[in-house]
mmCIF file of C-alpha atoms and ligand atoms in Angstrom:
data_model
loop_
_atom_site.group_PDB
_atom_site.id
_atom_site.type_symbol
_atom_site.label_atom_id
_atom_site.label_comp_id
_atom_site.label_asym_id
_atom_site.label_seq_id
_atom_site.Cartn_x
_atom_site.Cartn_y
_atom_site.Cartn_z
ATOM 1 C CA MET A 1 -5.917 -20.719 4.001
ATOM 2 C CA HIS A 2 -5.481 -21.304 0.239
ATOM 3 C CA ASP A 3 -8.762 -23.225 0.282
ATOM 4 C CA ASP A 4 -10.618 -19.988 1.101
ATOM 5 C CA ILE A 5 -9.488 -18.374 -2.159
ATOM 6 C CA GLU A 6 -11.925 -18.350 -5.056
ATOM 7 C CA LYS A 7 -9.492 -16.985 -7.585
ATOM 8 C CA VAL A 8 -5.866 -15.859 -7.723
ATOM 9 C CA LEU A 9 -5.931 -12.414 -9.301
ATOM 10 C CA ILE A 10 -2.198 -11.679 -9.410
ATOM 11 C CA ASP A 11 0.187 -14.536 -8.816
ATOM 12 C CA GLU A 12 3.443 -14.426 -6.896
ATOM 13 C CA GLU A 13 5.740 -14.497 -9.910
ATOM 14 C CA VAL A 14 3.906 -11.649 -11.616
ATOM 15 C CA ILE A 15 4.055 -9.531 -8.430
ATOM 16 C CA GLN A 16 7.779 -10.104 -8.009
ATOM 17 C CA LYS A 17 8.519 -9.265 -11.663
ATOM 18 C CA ARG A 18 6.499 -6.064 -11.447
ATOM 19 C CA LEU A 19 8.385 -5.053 -8.308
ATOM 20 C CA ASP A 20 11.650 -5.101 -10.291
ATOM 21 C CA LEU A 21 10.229 -2.442 -12.596
ATOM 22 C CA LEU A 22 8.578 -0.426 -9.829
ATOM 23 C CA ALA A 23 11.839 -0.402 -7.860
ATOM 24 C CA GLU A 24 13.730 0.860 -10.912
ATOM 25 C CA LYS A 25 11.278 3.733 -11.317
ATOM 26 C CA VAL A 26 11.451 4.647 -7.627
ATOM 27 C CA THR A 27 15.256 4.507 -7.706
ATOM 28 C CA GLU A 28 15.335 6.781 -10.750
ATOM 29 C CA GLU A 29 12.926 9.255 -9.113
ATOM 30 C CA PHE A 30 14.933 9.654 -5.918
ATOM 31 C CA ARG A 31 18.478 9.118 -7.235
ATOM 32 C CA GLY A 32 20.957 11.286 -5.327
ATOM 33 C CA GLU A 33 18.416 12.080 -2.621
ATOM 34 C CA SER A 34 18.187 10.762 0.879
ATOM 35 C CA ILE A 35 14.639 9.628 1.544
ATOM 36 C CA VAL A 36 12.336 8.603 4.333
ATOM 37 C CA VAL A 37 10.078 5.738 3.413
ATOM 38 C CA VAL A 38 6.815 5.721 5.346
ATOM 39 C CA ALA A 39 4.962 2.417 5.042
ATOM 40 C CA LEU A 40 1.412 2.056 6.260
ATOM 41 C CA LEU A 41 0.779 -0.827 8.621
ATOM 42 C CA LYS A 42 -0.221 -3.430 8.388
ATOM 43 C CA GLY A 43 -1.165 -3.714 4.734
ATOM 44 C CA ALA A 44 2.124 -2.555 3.246
ATOM 45 C CA ILE A 45 4.442 -4.910 5.149
ATOM 46 C CA LEU A 46 5.077 -7.499 2.442
ATOM 47 C CA PHE A 47 5.160 -4.888 -0.312
ATOM 48 C CA MET A 48 7.606 -2.764 1.677
ATOM 49 C CA ALA A 49 9.987 -5.652 2.347
ATOM 50 C CA ASP A 50 10.040 -6.900 -1.236
ATOM 51 C CA LEU A 51 10.166 -3.490 -2.893
ATOM 52 C CA LEU A 52 12.757 -1.791 -0.719
ATOM 53 C CA ARG A 53 15.332 -4.539 -0.947
ATOM 54 C CA ARG A 54 15.397 -3.725 -4.668
ATOM 55 C CA VAL A 55 15.976 0.018 -4.151
ATOM 56 C CA PRO A 56 19.699 0.756 -3.636
ATOM 57 C CA LEU A 57 19.296 4.250 -2.149
ATOM 58 C CA ALA A 58 20.135 5.696 1.253
ATOM 59 C CA MET A 59 16.866 5.637 3.188
ATOM 60 C CA GLU A 60 15.261 5.651 6.571
ATOM 61 C CA ILE A 61 12.307 3.335 6.976
ATOM 62 C CA GLU A 62 9.375 4.338 9.145
ATOM 63 C CA CYS A 63 5.995 2.714 9.644
ATOM 64 C CA LEU A 64 2.739 4.396 10.405
ATOM 65 C CA ASN A 65 -0.117 2.507 11.968
ATOM 66 C CA VAL A 66 -3.381 3.629 10.442
ATOM 67 C CA ALA A 67 -6.782 1.981 10.229
ATOM 68 C CA SER A 68 -9.520 2.631 7.739
ATOM 69 C CA TYR A 69 -11.247 -0.682 7.154
ATOM 70 C CA HIS A 70 -11.859 -1.838 10.714
ATOM 71 C CA GLY A 71 -12.141 -5.490 9.718
ATOM 72 C CA GLY A 72 -14.912 -5.537 7.095
ATOM 73 C CA THR A 73 -14.898 -5.457 3.308
ATOM 74 C CA GLU A 74 -15.965 -1.816 2.936
ATOM 75 C CA SER A 75 -13.875 1.245 3.677
ATOM 76 C CA SER A 76 -15.246 2.967 6.783
ATOM 77 C CA GLY A 77 -14.326 6.370 5.384
ATOM 78 C CA GLU A 78 -12.636 7.269 8.634
ATOM 79 C CA VAL A 79 -8.890 7.183 8.966
ATOM 80 C CA SER A 80 -7.460 6.698 12.442
ATOM 81 C CA PHE A 81 -3.825 7.347 13.336
ATOM 82 C CA LEU A 82 -2.895 4.754 15.922
ATOM 83 C CA ASP A 83 0.668 5.852 16.766
ATOM 84 C CA ARG A 84 1.403 8.197 19.605
ATOM 85 C CA LYS A 85 4.375 9.694 17.793
ATOM 86 C CA LEU A 86 4.628 10.408 14.074
ATOM 87 C CA PRO A 87 7.902 9.917 12.145
ATOM 88 C CA ASP A 88 10.158 12.947 11.780
ATOM 89 C CA VAL A 89 9.754 13.964 8.137
ATOM 90 C CA SER A 90 10.428 17.660 8.516
ATOM 91 C CA GLY A 91 12.236 19.020 5.441
ATOM 92 C CA LYS A 92 12.577 15.512 3.977
ATOM 93 C CA SER A 93 11.593 13.717 0.791
ATOM 94 C CA VAL A 94 9.082 11.012 1.608
ATOM 95 C CA LEU A 95 8.109 7.876 -0.261
ATOM 96 C CA LEU A 96 4.732 6.822 1.097
ATOM 97 C CA LEU A 97 3.910 3.132 0.609
ATOM 98 C CA ASP A 98 0.533 1.471 0.873
ATOM 99 C CA ASP A 99 -0.987 -1.779 -0.261
ATOM 100 C CA ILE A 100 -3.929 -0.364 -2.197
ATOM 101 C CA LEU A 101 -5.435 2.886 -3.391
ATOM 102 C CA ASP A 102 -9.179 2.392 -3.035
ATOM 103 C CA THR A 103 -11.291 5.435 -2.083
ATOM 104 C CA GLY A 104 -8.057 7.385 -1.586
ATOM 105 C CA ARG A 105 -9.080 8.583 1.864
ATOM 106 C CA THR A 106 -6.193 6.880 3.613
ATOM 107 C CA LEU A 107 -3.442 8.249 1.393
ATOM 108 C CA ASP A 108 -5.087 11.649 1.351
ATOM 109 C CA ALA A 109 -5.274 11.815 5.159
ATOM 110 C CA VAL A 110 -1.707 10.568 5.594
ATOM 111 C CA MET A 111 -0.317 12.973 3.010
ATOM 112 C CA ARG A 112 -2.000 15.879 4.778
ATOM 113 C CA LYS A 113 -0.583 14.733 8.090
ATOM 114 C CA LEU A 114 2.940 14.372 6.692
ATOM 115 C CA LYS A 115 2.725 17.802 5.056
ATOM 116 C CA ASP A 116 1.605 19.231 8.412
ATOM 117 C CA GLN A 117 4.709 17.630 9.883
ATOM 118 C CA GLY A 118 6.818 19.556 7.370
ATOM 119 C CA ALA A 119 7.581 16.944 4.699
ATOM 120 C CA GLU A 120 9.171 18.717 1.750
ATOM 121 C CA GLU A 121 8.086 16.301 -0.969
ATOM 122 C CA ILE A 122 5.812 13.255 -0.872
ATOM 123 C CA LYS A 123 5.552 10.604 -3.576
ATOM 124 C CA THR A 124 3.085 7.752 -3.212
ATOM 125 C CA CYS A 125 3.626 4.158 -4.231
ATOM 126 C CA VAL A 126 0.980 1.433 -4.025
ATOM 127 C CA LEU A 127 0.896 -2.174 -5.063
ATOM 128 C CA LEU A 128 -2.703 -1.943 -6.297
ATOM 129 C CA THR A 129 -4.971 0.777 -7.616
ATOM 130 C CA LYS A 130 -8.700 0.140 -7.800
ATOM 131 C CA ASP A 131 -10.169 1.338 -11.058
ATOM 132 C CA ILE A 132 -13.110 3.239 -9.570
ATOM 133 C CA GLU A 133 -14.558 6.742 -9.541
ATOM 134 C CA ARG A 134 -13.135 8.500 -6.496
ATOM 135 C CA ASP A 135 -14.573 11.489 -4.634
ATOM 136 C CA ILE A 136 -10.994 12.374 -3.857
ATOM 137 C CA THR A 137 -8.826 13.205 -6.843
ATOM 138 C CA LEU A 138 -5.714 11.249 -6.136
ATOM 139 C CA GLU A 139 -3.442 9.106 -8.255
ATOM 140 C CA ALA A 140 -0.452 7.253 -6.933
ATOM 141 C CA ASP A 141 2.872 8.331 -8.383
ATOM 142 C CA PHE A 142 3.838 4.666 -8.678
ATOM 143 C CA SER A 143 1.402 1.765 -8.885
ATOM 144 C CA GLY A 144 2.004 -1.938 -9.441
ATOM 145 C CA PHE A 145 -1.328 -3.086 -10.828
ATOM 146 C CA THR A 146 -4.798 -1.766 -11.579
ATOM 147 C CA ILE A 147 -7.671 -3.986 -10.461
ATOM 148 C CA GLY A 148 -11.455 -3.818 -10.695
ATOM 149 C CA ASP A 149 -13.828 -2.888 -7.905
ATOM 150 C CA GLU A 150 -13.543 -6.078 -5.898
ATOM 151 C CA PHE A 151 -12.426 -6.922 -2.397
ATOM 152 C CA VAL A 152 -9.023 -8.589 -2.482
ATOM 153 C CA VAL A 153 -6.804 -10.269 0.075
ATOM 154 C CA GLY A 154 -3.220 -11.476 0.245
ATOM 155 C CA TYR A 155 0.234 -9.970 -0.090
ATOM 156 C CA GLY A 156 -0.468 -7.747 2.927
ATOM 157 C CA LEU A 157 -4.202 -7.279 2.447
ATOM 158 C CA ASP A 158 -6.424 -8.881 5.041
ATOM 159 C CA TYR A 159 -9.928 -9.949 5.819
ATOM 160 C CA GLN A 160 -10.522 -9.713 9.562
ATOM 161 C CA GLY A 161 -6.791 -9.826 10.179
ATOM 162 C CA LYS A 162 -6.146 -12.956 8.121
ATOM 163 C CA TYR A 163 -4.669 -13.772 4.690
ATOM 164 C CA ARG A 164 -1.963 -11.087 4.780
ATOM 165 C CA ASN A 165 0.726 -13.749 4.402
ATOM 166 C CA LEU A 166 -0.580 -15.122 1.114
ATOM 167 C CA PRO A 167 2.182 -14.566 -1.483
ATOM 168 C CA TYR A 168 -0.398 -13.602 -4.116
ATOM 169 C CA VAL A 169 -3.451 -11.340 -4.398
ATOM 170 C CA GLY A 170 -6.741 -13.158 -4.600
ATOM 171 C CA ILE A 171 -10.475 -13.041 -4.133
ATOM 172 C CA LEU A 172 -12.120 -14.802 -1.214
ATOM 173 C CA LYS A 173 -14.828 -17.402 -1.576
ATOM 174 C CA ASN A 174 -18.213 -16.191 -0.347
ATOM 175 C CA SER A 175 -18.132 -19.007 2.197
ATOM 176 C CA ALA A 176 -15.054 -17.418 3.834
ATOM 177 C CA ILE A 177 -16.757 -14.036 4.316
HETATM 178 P P1 LIG B 1 -8.826 3.771 0.957
HETATM 179 O O1 LIG B 1 -10.265 3.474 0.665
HETATM 180 O O2 LIG B 1 -8.653 4.718 2.075
HETATM 181 O O3 LIG B 1 -8.340 2.365 1.428
HETATM 182 O O4 LIG B 1 -8.048 4.110 -0.292
HETATM 183 C C1 LIG B 1 -7.077 2.117 1.738
HETATM 184 C C2 LIG B 1 -6.988 1.059 2.805
HETATM 185 O O5 LIG B 1 -8.164 0.256 2.901
HETATM 186 C C3 LIG B 1 -7.839 -1.105 2.891
HETATM 187 N N1 LIG B 1 -8.432 -1.705 1.678
HETATM 188 C C4 LIG B 1 -8.529 -3.009 1.435
HETATM 189 N N2 LIG B 1 -8.153 -4.046 2.176
HETATM 190 N N3 LIG B 1 -8.898 -5.516 0.497
HETATM 191 C C5 LIG B 1 -8.335 -5.304 1.697
HETATM 192 O O6 LIG B 1 -7.962 -6.274 2.358
HETATM 193 C C6 LIG B 1 -9.338 -4.513 -0.309
HETATM 194 O O7 LIG B 1 -9.849 -4.764 -1.409
HETATM 195 C C7 LIG B 1 -9.130 -3.192 0.198
HETATM 196 N N4 LIG B 1 -9.415 -1.980 -0.292
HETATM 197 C C8 LIG B 1 -8.961 -1.090 0.643
HETATM 198 C C9 LIG B 1 -6.337 -1.192 2.874
HETATM 199 O O8 LIG B 1 -5.889 -1.395 4.176
HETATM 200 C C10 LIG B 1 -5.864 0.145 2.397
HETATM 201 O O9 LIG B 1 -4.676 0.543 3.015
#
């Protein structure tokens, strides 16, 4: 698996250090509140596990299964909700976690859905933000790192279902695509 990586963009130690800081900010933001964390599957699984164990607040953890990439390296632009039942967020403060803010369509669609479900407040937290022009005006409230416009894998991010378990974020070799 490591042999398919052209370049490590953000190594494991740097990610873990940054999570300490991100967790502090999240804790400060929601101090005294009871929150529902909604993590988007499957990309946010590693991020969720490492971040939340650093946040000493009362919380419920929910996962939402959404798809927007459908296996390639370009966002399809369509966001599908794959769960039959959505988490109960009515009247609650929500921390929405995702692996990456790219076009913003995913977070935008999920935020709308959660608002429709009656969420009182929604803050977004992503590991990565792509530094690109977006049609959708959306900035994450908390973001770990800003990266360029390149397709990345690892630390939850996949290519055709693989590489999510890499402990770092990297760029694939052309031969692996
Ligand atoms: P949007 O474009 O809706 O994208 O902000 C969010 C979702 O698309 C996936 N995504 C990526 N997956 N490498 C990946 O493996 C990437 O560079 C990448 N960019 C976007 C991801 O699932 C994210 O939740």
